[in-house]
């Protein structure tokens, strides 16, 4: 018989704590009364080399609540600023999160391990620094869904109930999330030091980021311009992926945009149901600034704020030159995004090969989206059922439209384009399409029912089931038909998401 391992081993290698004094405040997590492990991500733990094969549940609860600090952890709250809904806030920082440390995982990748909801820090600005169980499980679930979809994201290692209540609009059970990230450095981290005219700090931060995320740029004479390009490239790729699965982040403030290119901070996010560029669910986004269709432009706007922090590094002696070079990068963002989006859309449409001229595919994709919008077709199912149509079974697709006639002209164009492919093996085409068009996304009503059950009944069954469904988003499985279905229209019509702090 195996003994549960009594030590979860973190092989810490804390570069931020060691090398970046002045960029954070050391701070211990608050002690919580009665921590209980709600979920532990064993596969991720394995990837991180934690030696947590058969963990002792109560010990894990102590560690992932912050009650017991693993040896070598150096908990700290990172400083950052940020543009929130377009307005600059010069000090935000980790007000409810702490970086415990970093380690190098089994693939040689450096990962941050952080607690979220672990109590007040010097950056809390009057907030309690805590989190409720609903938002913690939400971040767990959506992050894991994004990962399973193949989209860069922070991950969830553990969720722990704290045994205390937190006061929001009402009293709610508290929880703490353990978040794993390539790093927690944001556009807002750069803005914090740039706003204070601490040029040496901005340079140190840029050098740190280059070493961590873009080591190939080390030693390049124009490395700061290249860093801007690299971050822009990662964001263009990320945004293309979000848009292709209908993900709406909901609060794309510059403090919620990483330089690593990972999606971070799952607060008021949601997946789109019926297609609309105007889709917005966040209760605080009354102007629709962060609506689905605005996201690429907002990423570009955020990158402009990032570029501004780097100008003096890009060229100290010729500011005009620096401005021109940085502006060129920003101006190139949308076309780069569009190229990446089109290449993803092409795969979703079942076209293996790009023609010499993009124009036709671009039009076909746009007309498809227009059709989905016009008939309020479910975005996820629309794409997925196209795969069946590729195999000669258009019925399920047609059923999503008010009439066959609404779809027919477009479908004929699409079939003609499909027929131009070198291979006519329809089964192979359909299979390739199913590998990029998910059948299961975390449907908003499913997420809410799982979180409500966990919050009000302490029952994690629905959460576990949903986690299992979204872990394999591309494999249609019998018995899970309900999970592929959109929410009732009445639900979506009044669905609102909250920042959930
Ligand atoms: P977010 O909405 O997660 O992007 O957070 C924006 C800012 O508000 C960050 O500086 C957070 O640390 C801070 N914040 C959010 N919730 C809390 C809370 N409950 N207590 C203290 N600070 C918070
Ligand atoms: Mg944030």
Coordinates of N, CA and C and ligand atoms in Angstrom, one line a residue, residues 80 186 255-256 265, ligand 2:
X80 N 1.7 46.8 -9.7 CA 1.3 47.2 -11.1 C 0.3 48.3 -11.1
X186 N 2.4 42.0 -16.4 CA 1.4 42.6 -17.2 C 1.8 43.8 -17.9
X255 N -4.0 46.0 -17.0 CA -3.5 45.2 -15.9 C -3.9 43.7 -16.0
X256 N -4.8 43.4 -16.9 CA -5.2 42.1 -17.2 C -4.7 41.5 -18.5
X265 N -6.9 36.3 -15.6 CA -8.0 37.0 -14.8 C -9.4 36.7 -15.4
Ligands
LIG2 MG1 -6.6 41.7 -12.6

